[in-house]
Coordinates of C-alpha atoms in Angstrom, one line a residue:
Chain K
R1 CA 0.1 0.1 -0.1
K2 CA 0.9 3.6 -0.4
E3 CA 1.7 6.0 1.8
V4 CA -0.3 8.4 0.7
E5 CA -3.1 7.6 -2.3
Q6 CA -5.2 9.8 -4.6
D7 CA -7.9 9.0 -7.2
P8 CA -5.8 10.8 -9.9
G9 CA -9.2 12.0 -11.6
P10 CA -9.7 14.3 -13.8
F11 CA -13.1 15.5 -12.0
N12 CA -14.7 17.2 -14.6
V13 CA -17.0 19.9 -12.5
P14 CA -19.2 22.5 -14.1
E15 CA -18.4 25.7 -12.9
G16 CA -20.3 27.0 -9.4
A17 CA -20.7 23.0 -8.5
T18 CA -18.9 21.4 -5.5
V19 CA -16.6 18.8 -5.7
A20 CA -15.0 16.5 -3.1
F21 CA -12.2 13.9 -3.2
N22 CA -10.2 12.0 -0.9
C23 CA -6.8 11.4 0.3
T24 CA -6.1 8.2 2.0
Y25 CA -2.5 8.1 4.3
S26 CA -0.9 4.3 5.5
N27 CA 0.5 6.2 8.7
S28 CA -1.4 5.8 11.8
A29 CA 0.8 8.4 14.3
S30 CA 0.2 11.0 11.2
Q31 CA -0.5 14.6 13.2
S32 CA -0.8 17.0 10.4
F33 CA -1.3 17.2 6.4
F34 CA -1.5 19.3 3.5
W35 CA -3.3 20.3 0.9
Y36 CA -1.6 21.6 -2.2
R37 CA -2.1 23.1 -5.7
Q38 CA -0.1 22.7 -8.6
D39 CA -0.8 23.9 -11.8
C40 CA 0.4 22.5 -15.1
R41 CA 4.0 22.6 -15.4
K42 CA 4.4 24.9 -12.4
E43 CA 5.4 24.2 -9.0
P44 CA 3.3 23.3 -5.9
K45 CA 1.6 26.1 -3.9
L46 CA 0.7 25.7 0.0
L47 CA -3.5 25.4 -0.2
M48 CA -4.8 24.1 3.7
S49 CA -3.3 23.2 6.6
V50 CA -5.1 20.4 8.6
Y51 CA -4.3 19.9 12.1
S52 CA -7.0 18.6 14.0
S53 CA -10.9 17.4 12.8
G54 CA -10.4 19.6 9.5
N55 CA -10.1 23.5 8.5
E56 CA -12.4 25.9 6.3
D57 CA -10.9 29.0 3.9
G58 CA -13.5 30.2 2.3
R59 CA -14.9 27.6 -0.5
F60 CA -12.3 25.0 0.4
T61 CA -13.2 22.7 3.2
A62 CA -10.5 20.0 4.5
Q63 CA -11.6 17.0 6.6
L64 CA -9.8 14.9 8.5
N65 CA -11.1 11.2 9.6
R66 CA -8.5 9.9 12.1
A67 CA -10.3 6.6 12.2
S68 CA -10.6 6.2 8.6
Q69 CA -6.8 7.7 7.7
Y70 CA -8.4 9.7 5.3
I71 CA -8.5 13.5 4.7
S72 CA -11.3 15.2 2.2
L73 CA -10.8 18.4 -0.2
L74 CA -14.1 20.1 -0.8
I75 CA -14.5 23.2 -3.2
R76 CA -17.7 25.1 -3.3
D77 CA -18.9 26.8 -5.9
S78 CA -16.4 26.2 -8.5
K79 CA -14.3 28.7 -10.6
L80 CA -12.7 27.9 -13.7
S81 CA -9.4 29.4 -11.7
D82 CA -9.5 26.1 -9.2
S83 CA -8.4 23.8 -12.5
A84 CA -5.4 22.1 -11.3
T85 CA -4.1 19.3 -9.7
Y86 CA -4.3 18.7 -5.6
L87 CA -1.8 17.3 -4.0
C88 CA -2.1 15.5 -1.1
V89 CA 0.9 15.4 1.5
V90 CA 1.8 13.8 4.6
P91 CA 4.6 15.2 6.8
A92 CA 6.6 12.6 8.1
K93 CA 7.4 13.4 11.7
A94 CA 9.5 11.2 12.7
A95 CA 11.7 12.0 9.7
G96 CA 13.0 15.8 9.1
N97 CA 9.5 16.6 8.4
K98 CA 9.9 14.9 4.9
L99 CA 7.0 15.6 2.7
T100 CA 5.3 12.8 1.4
F101 CA 3.2 13.7 -1.2
G102 CA 0.4 11.3 -3.6
G103 CA 0.6 10.8 -6.6
G104 CA -2.4 14.3 -6.9
T105 CA -5.9 14.7 -8.0
R106 CA -6.9 16.6 -11.1
V107 CA -9.9 18.5 -11.4
L108 CA -11.6 19.7 -13.9
V109 CA -13.7 22.7 -14.0
K110 CA -15.5 23.7 -17.1
P111 CA -18.7 26.3 -18.5
Chain T
D1 CA 11.0 38.9 -0.3
A2 CA 13.2 36.2 -2.8
G3 CA 11.2 32.8 -2.5
V4 CA 12.7 29.8 -3.7
T5 CA 15.4 30.0 -6.7
Q6 CA 16.2 27.5 -8.7
S7 CA 18.4 27.4 -11.8
P8 CA 18.0 26.2 -14.6
T9 CA 14.6 26.5 -15.8
H10 CA 15.6 23.8 -18.4
L11 CA 17.9 21.5 -19.2
I12 CA 18.2 18.6 -21.5
K13 CA 21.2 16.0 -21.7
T14 CA 22.1 12.7 -22.6
R15 CA 22.4 9.2 -21.3
G16 CA 25.0 9.0 -19.3
Q17 CA 25.9 12.6 -18.5
Q18 CA 26.2 14.3 -15.5
V19 CA 24.1 17.2 -14.3
T20 CA 23.7 19.6 -11.4
L21 CA 21.1 21.9 -10.8
R22 CA 20.8 24.4 -8.1
C23 CA 18.9 26.2 -5.6
S24 CA 18.9 29.7 -3.1
P25 CA 16.4 28.9 -0.7
K26 CA 14.0 31.5 0.8
S27 CA 15.7 34.3 2.7
G28 CA 15.5 33.8 6.2
H29 CA 15.6 30.1 5.4
D30 CA 18.3 27.6 6.3
T31 CA 16.7 23.9 4.9
V32 CA 17.0 22.4 1.8
S33 CA 14.8 19.9 0.7
W34 CA 15.1 18.3 -2.8
Y35 CA 12.3 16.3 -4.9
Q36 CA 12.0 14.6 -8.6
Q37 CA 8.4 14.8 -10.2
A38 CA 7.6 12.7 -13.2
L39 CA 5.1 13.6 -15.2
G40 CA 1.6 12.4 -14.1
Q41 CA 3.1 11.9 -10.6
G42 CA 3.4 13.0 -7.3
P43 CA 7.0 14.7 -6.0
Q44 CA 9.1 12.1 -4.6
F45 CA 11.7 13.5 -1.7
I46 CA 14.9 12.8 -2.5
F47 CA 16.9 14.3 0.3
Q48 CA 17.2 17.3 2.9
Y49 CA 20.1 19.2 3.6
Y50 CA 20.5 21.4 7.4
E51 CA 23.6 22.5 7.9
E52 CA 25.5 21.5 5.5
E53 CA 24.5 18.3 6.1
E54 CA 22.1 15.6 4.6
R55 CA 19.5 14.7 7.6
Q56 CA 17.1 12.8 5.6
R57 CA 17.4 10.6 2.0
G58 CA 14.8 9.0 0.1
N59 CA 14.6 6.1 -1.8
F60 CA 16.8 7.4 -4.5
P61 CA 19.9 5.6 -5.5
D62 CA 24.3 7.2 -4.8
R63 CA 23.9 8.3 -8.8
F64 CA 22.0 11.5 -7.1
S65 CA 24.1 13.7 -4.7
G66 CA 23.8 17.1 -2.9
H67 CA 26.1 19.4 -0.9
Q68 CA 24.4 22.7 1.4
F69 CA 26.9 25.8 1.0
P70 CA 27.5 28.5 3.7
N71 CA 24.6 30.8 2.4
Y72 CA 22.6 27.7 3.0
S73 CA 22.2 27.5 -1.3
S74 CA 22.0 23.9 -2.3
E75 CA 23.1 21.6 -5.7
L76 CA 21.6 18.5 -6.8
N77 CA 24.1 16.4 -9.1
V78 CA 23.1 13.5 -11.1
N79 CA 25.8 11.5 -12.5
A80 CA 25.0 9.0 -15.4
L81 CA 21.8 10.2 -16.3
L82 CA 19.1 7.4 -17.6
L83 CA 16.3 8.3 -19.5
G84 CA 14.0 7.7 -16.6
D85 CA 15.5 10.6 -14.6
S86 CA 13.9 12.9 -16.6
A87 CA 11.6 15.4 -14.2
L88 CA 11.0 18.7 -12.3
Y89 CA 13.3 18.9 -10.2
L90 CA 11.6 21.1 -6.8
C91 CA 13.3 22.6 -4.4
A92 CA 11.7 23.3 -1.0
S93 CA 13.2 25.1 1.6
S94 CA 11.9 26.0 4.9
L95 CA 13.6 26.9 8.4
G96 CA 14.6 25.2 11.1
G97 CA 15.5 21.2 10.1
P98 CA 12.8 19.1 10.6
G99 CA 10.4 22.0 10.8
Y100 CA 7.0 23.2 8.5
G101 CA 6.4 26.2 6.4
Y102 CA 7.4 25.0 2.9
T103 CA 8.3 27.4 -0.3
F104 CA 8.9 25.5 -3.6
G105 CA 10.6 27.2 -6.4
S106 CA 9.4 27.0 -10.0
G107 CA 11.8 23.8 -10.6
T108 CA 14.2 22.4 -13.0
R109 CA 12.7 20.3 -15.9
L110 CA 15.7 17.9 -16.6
T111 CA 15.0 16.2 -20.8
V112 CA 17.0 13.1 -21.1
V113 CA 17.8 12.2 -24.2

């Protein structure tokens, strides 16, 4: 089993709709998680941090389910500019906080 | 406030050659981590440098080596290039070794032919 797994998508989303996708992780000791956004051929950029049960920032909501070892990202009122790959990231606290990335979920928002 | 700077932005090399990629961390950061991102995949951790020493290493062969200089900048060297080394190489800087607050550079796209 991979340390961090994501549905690669793509998720084709009508503009204005809601989309949600999950990320599963294997290390039950993980305490914090990140969602990064990566545009085509660009570097990843931090979207949200998740330290407890969840976090909300505008149209974006991240939730953590420790029992089932997954985090989710929900995007409400999708904009065309939300089209990107969303990377789930788990820092390894016992290993110098190296970041373990999932393979990414591609989201395409269409008019 | 300068972010993370990587050079070159693009590079084409031939199999068997050697390559050196460079990274200048964000101002105030002292730790540099390198990641390899193949097309369609998430970034994979190569290694991390802090206080001029390699602190952590991912599952990469010894052909991948690095260095950190006193000014915190870093180099990634790859010897005996393989076609499979073609990827986007990302540098991320942070503060204080095992810390958070990673900032990524825009990467070096390496193509091996």
